[in-house]
Amino acid sequence: MVEIQSGLQENTVGAVEQFAEIASVDPLVAAMMLSGAVITGLAVTIFGVATLGAVVSSIKRGLSGSEEPNQPV
Protein backbone atom coordinates (compact mmCIF):
# COMPACT_ATOMS: atom_id res chain seq x y z
CA MET A 1 0.00 0.00 0.00
CA VAL A 2 2.88 2.36 0.82
CA GLU A 3 4.44 1.68 -2.57
CA ILE A 4 1.21 2.64 -4.32
CA GLN A 5 0.96 5.91 -2.38
CA SER A 6 4.58 6.87 -2.97
CA GLY A 7 4.29 5.95 -6.67
CA LEU A 8 1.14 8.02 -7.01
CA GLN A 9 2.82 10.96 -5.31
CA GLU A 10 5.91 10.68 -7.52
CA ASN A 11 3.78 10.48 -10.67
CA THR A 12 1.67 13.48 -9.62
CA VAL A 13 4.69 15.61 -8.77
CA GLY A 14 6.40 14.52 -12.01
CA ALA A 15 3.33 15.41 -14.05
CA VAL A 16 3.04 18.86 -12.45
CA GLU A 17 6.73 19.52 -13.08
CA GLN A 18 6.41 18.38 -16.68
CA PHE A 19 3.35 20.57 -17.32
CA ALA A 20 5.14 23.54 -15.72
CA GLU A 21 8.16 22.95 -17.93
CA ILE A 22 6.01 22.77 -21.06
CA ALA A 23 4.02 25.88 -20.06
CA SER A 24 7.19 27.88 -19.49
CA VAL A 25 8.28 27.43 -23.11
CA ASP A 26 5.97 30.08 -24.53
CA PRO A 27 3.25 32.34 -23.10
CA LEU A 28 0.86 31.14 -25.80
CA VAL A 29 1.35 27.54 -24.71
CA ALA A 30 0.69 28.54 -21.10
CA ALA A 31 -2.50 30.36 -22.14
CA MET A 32 -3.71 27.34 -24.10
CA MET A 33 -3.02 25.01 -21.18
CA LEU A 34 -4.79 27.35 -18.78
CA SER A 35 -7.83 27.66 -21.04
CA GLY A 36 -7.96 23.88 -21.40
CA ALA A 37 -7.80 23.47 -17.62
CA VAL A 38 -10.58 26.03 -17.12
CA ILE A 39 -12.85 24.39 -19.71
CA THR A 40 -12.22 20.94 -18.26
CA GLY A 41 -12.80 22.19 -14.72
CA LEU A 42 -16.09 23.82 -15.68
CA ALA A 43 -17.30 20.68 -17.45
CA VAL A 44 -16.39 18.47 -14.49
CA THR A 45 -18.12 20.85 -12.09
CA ILE A 46 -21.32 21.13 -14.14
CA PHE A 47 -21.66 17.40 -14.75
CA GLY A 48 -20.72 16.64 -11.15
CA VAL A 49 -23.44 18.93 -9.82
CA ALA A 50 -25.98 17.46 -12.26
CA THR A 51 -25.06 13.92 -11.22
CA LEU A 52 -25.20 14.78 -7.53
CA GLY A 53 -28.62 16.38 -8.01
CA ALA A 54 -29.91 13.27 -9.77
CA VAL A 55 -28.60 10.99 -7.02
CA VAL A 56 -30.10 13.16 -4.26
CA SER A 57 -33.42 13.32 -6.12
CA SER A 58 -33.46 9.57 -6.53
CA ILE A 59 -32.69 9.01 -2.85
CA LYS A 60 -35.40 11.47 -1.78
CA ARG A 61 -37.91 9.75 -4.05
CA GLY A 62 -36.91 6.34 -2.67
CA LEU A 63 -37.20 7.48 0.94
CA SER A 64 -40.57 9.15 0.46
CA GLY A 65 -42.16 5.75 -0.16
CA SER A 66 -44.47 6.91 -2.92
CA GLU A 67 -45.22 4.13 -5.33
CA GLU A 68 -46.83 6.40 -7.91
CA PRO A 69 -45.04 6.66 -11.24
CA ASN A 70 -43.92 10.05 -12.49
CA GLN A 71 -46.82 11.79 -14.18
CA PRO A 72 -46.47 14.60 -16.72
CA VAL A 73 -47.51 18.03 -15.55
XYZ file of N, CA and C in Angstrom:
219
model
N 0.831 -1.193 0.000
C 0.000 0.000 0.000
C 0.876 1.257 0.000
N 1.980 1.205 0.754
C 2.879 2.362 0.819
C 3.514 2.607 -0.534
N 3.836 1.522 -1.258
C 4.444 1.682 -2.574
C 3.483 2.358 -3.547
N 2.211 2.022 -3.442
C 1.215 2.642 -4.322
C 1.113 4.132 -4.033
N 1.076 4.501 -2.750
C 0.962 5.911 -2.384
C 2.189 6.697 -2.810
N 3.373 6.140 -2.588
C 4.577 6.868 -2.973
C 4.681 6.961 -4.495
N 4.280 5.907 -5.205
C 4.293 5.948 -6.667
C 3.315 6.967 -7.205
N 2.133 7.038 -6.595
C 1.136 8.020 -7.009
C 1.648 9.434 -6.772
N 2.284 9.644 -5.623
C 2.819 10.965 -5.313
C 3.937 11.342 -6.286
N 4.818 10.401 -6.584
C 5.908 10.675 -7.521
C 5.363 10.989 -8.910
N 4.367 10.231 -9.349
C 3.776 10.482 -10.668
C 3.078 11.834 -10.716
N 2.375 12.195 -9.650
C 1.670 13.477 -9.615
C 2.657 14.633 -9.642
N 3.679 14.545 -8.809
C 4.693 15.606 -8.770
C 5.415 15.690 -10.115
N 5.735 14.549 -10.698
C 6.396 14.525 -12.005
C 5.531 15.140 -13.086
N 4.230 14.855 -13.048
C 3.326 15.415 -14.049
C 3.221 16.928 -13.909
N 3.123 17.408 -12.676
C 3.043 18.858 -12.453
C 4.319 19.536 -12.940
N 5.462 18.939 -12.628
C 6.731 19.520 -13.080
C 6.817 19.531 -14.602
N 6.355 18.457 -15.229
C 6.411 18.381 -16.685
C 5.475 19.407 -17.326
N 4.265 19.555 -16.795
C 3.346 20.569 -17.318
C 3.918 21.972 -17.117
N 4.542 22.230 -15.975
C 5.138 23.542 -15.724
C 6.275 23.816 -16.703
N 7.053 22.790 -16.981
C 8.155 22.950 -17.931
C 7.628 23.241 -19.335
N 6.591 22.551 -19.733
C 6.010 22.773 -21.060
C 5.377 24.162 -21.137
N 4.679 24.573 -20.067
C 4.017 25.877 -20.063
C 5.008 27.026 -20.069
N 6.207 26.800 -19.551
C 7.195 27.880 -19.492
C 7.898 28.107 -20.821
N 7.633 27.286 -21.808
C 8.282 27.427 -23.109
C 7.835 28.706 -23.811
N 6.529 28.962 -23.788
C 5.973 30.083 -24.535
C 4.706 30.556 -23.827
N 4.472 31.858 -23.749
C 3.247 32.345 -23.100
C 1.970 31.850 -23.775
N 2.024 31.642 -25.085
C 0.855 31.140 -25.802
C 0.529 29.704 -25.366
N 1.553 28.911 -25.173
C 1.352 27.538 -24.705
C 0.743 27.549 -23.307
N 1.239 28.435 -22.454
C 0.692 28.541 -21.097
C -0.771 28.971 -21.140
N -1.112 29.902 -22.012
C -2.497 30.361 -22.138
C -3.401 29.237 -22.644
N -2.913 28.464 -23.596
C -3.706 27.341 -24.099
C -3.910 26.283 -23.025
N -2.884 25.995 -22.252
C -3.018 25.007 -21.179
C -3.980 25.508 -20.101
N -3.897 26.784 -19.784
C -4.795 27.354 -18.777
C -6.243 27.332 -19.260
N -6.460 27.688 -20.525
C -7.832 27.664 -21.040
C -8.371 26.239 -21.081
N -7.544 25.276 -21.416
C -7.965 23.879 -21.402
C -8.315 23.413 -19.995
N -7.526 23.833 -19.014
C -7.797 23.469 -17.623
C -9.105 24.098 -17.138
N -9.348 25.345 -17.532
C -10.582 26.026 -17.122
C -11.802 25.349 -17.748
N -11.733 25.046 -19.038
C -12.849 24.392 -19.715
C -13.116 23.017 -19.109
N -12.067 22.257 -18.862
C -12.218 20.936 -18.262
C -12.786 21.049 -16.856
N -12.286 22.000 -16.079
C -12.797 22.193 -14.719
C -14.266 22.568 -14.692
N -14.676 23.448 -15.602
C -16.090 23.823 -15.684
C -16.967 22.633 -16.060
N -16.521 21.845 -17.028
C -17.297 20.681 -17.447
C -17.435 19.676 -16.314
N -16.348 19.412 -15.620
C -16.387 18.472 -14.492
C -17.322 18.985 -13.410
N -17.263 20.271 -13.126
C -18.123 20.852 -12.088
C -19.599 20.761 -12.479
N -19.922 21.142 -13.698
C -21.322 21.131 -14.142
C -21.886 19.712 -14.136
N -21.161 18.770 -14.712
C -21.661 17.398 -14.750
C -21.659 16.765 -13.364
N -20.726 17.142 -12.514
C -20.719 16.642 -11.146
C -21.928 17.122 -10.365
N -22.268 18.391 -10.505
C -23.442 18.934 -9.818
C -24.717 18.293 -10.355
N -24.797 18.103 -11.671
C -25.978 17.460 -12.259
C -26.125 16.023 -11.772
N -25.025 15.301 -11.700
C -25.060 13.919 -11.217
C -25.445 13.866 -9.751
N -24.858 14.743 -8.953
C -25.195 14.780 -7.528
C -26.668 15.112 -7.330
N -27.202 16.040 -8.101
C -28.622 16.377 -8.012
C -29.505 15.199 -8.367
N -29.127 14.441 -9.390
C -29.915 13.268 -9.775
C -29.883 12.200 -8.692
N -28.721 11.991 -8.087
C -28.600 10.995 -7.017
C -29.431 11.410 -5.813
N -29.336 12.672 -5.411
C -30.100 13.160 -4.264
C -31.594 13.069 -4.548
N -32.009 13.414 -5.745
C -33.422 13.324 -6.117
C -33.910 11.881 -6.064
N -33.099 10.980 -6.549
C -33.462 9.566 -6.531
C -33.565 9.039 -5.103
N -32.649 9.446 -4.250
C -32.690 9.011 -2.852
C -33.913 9.581 -2.157
N -34.216 10.858 -2.388
C -35.405 11.466 -1.783
C -36.670 10.742 -2.230
N -36.747 10.437 -3.527
C -37.914 9.749 -4.052
C -38.025 8.352 -3.448
N -36.898 7.676 -3.262
C -36.908 6.343 -2.674
C -37.292 6.355 -1.209
N -36.889 7.399 -0.485
C -37.204 7.484 0.938
C -38.625 7.951 1.203
N -39.223 8.643 0.233
C -40.574 9.147 0.458
C -41.601 8.021 0.459
N -41.286 6.904 -0.174
C -42.162 5.752 -0.157
C -43.313 5.830 -1.120
N -43.351 6.817 -1.965
C -44.470 6.912 -2.921
C -44.259 5.892 -4.020
N -45.275 5.144 -4.302
C -45.216 4.127 -5.334
C -45.809 4.603 -6.650
N -46.223 5.860 -6.709
C -46.830 6.404 -7.912
C -45.749 6.691 -8.938
N -46.000 6.334 -10.190
C -45.040 6.663 -11.235
C -45.043 8.159 -11.509
N -43.979 8.638 -12.117
C -43.916 10.046 -12.490
C -45.005 10.345 -13.513
N -45.752 11.406 -13.266
C -46.821 11.791 -14.178
C -46.468 13.133 -14.788
N -46.759 13.314 -16.091
C -46.469 14.598 -16.719
C -47.327 15.697 -16.125
N -46.814 16.901 -16.130
C -47.512 18.034 -15.549
C -48.536 18.566 -16.500
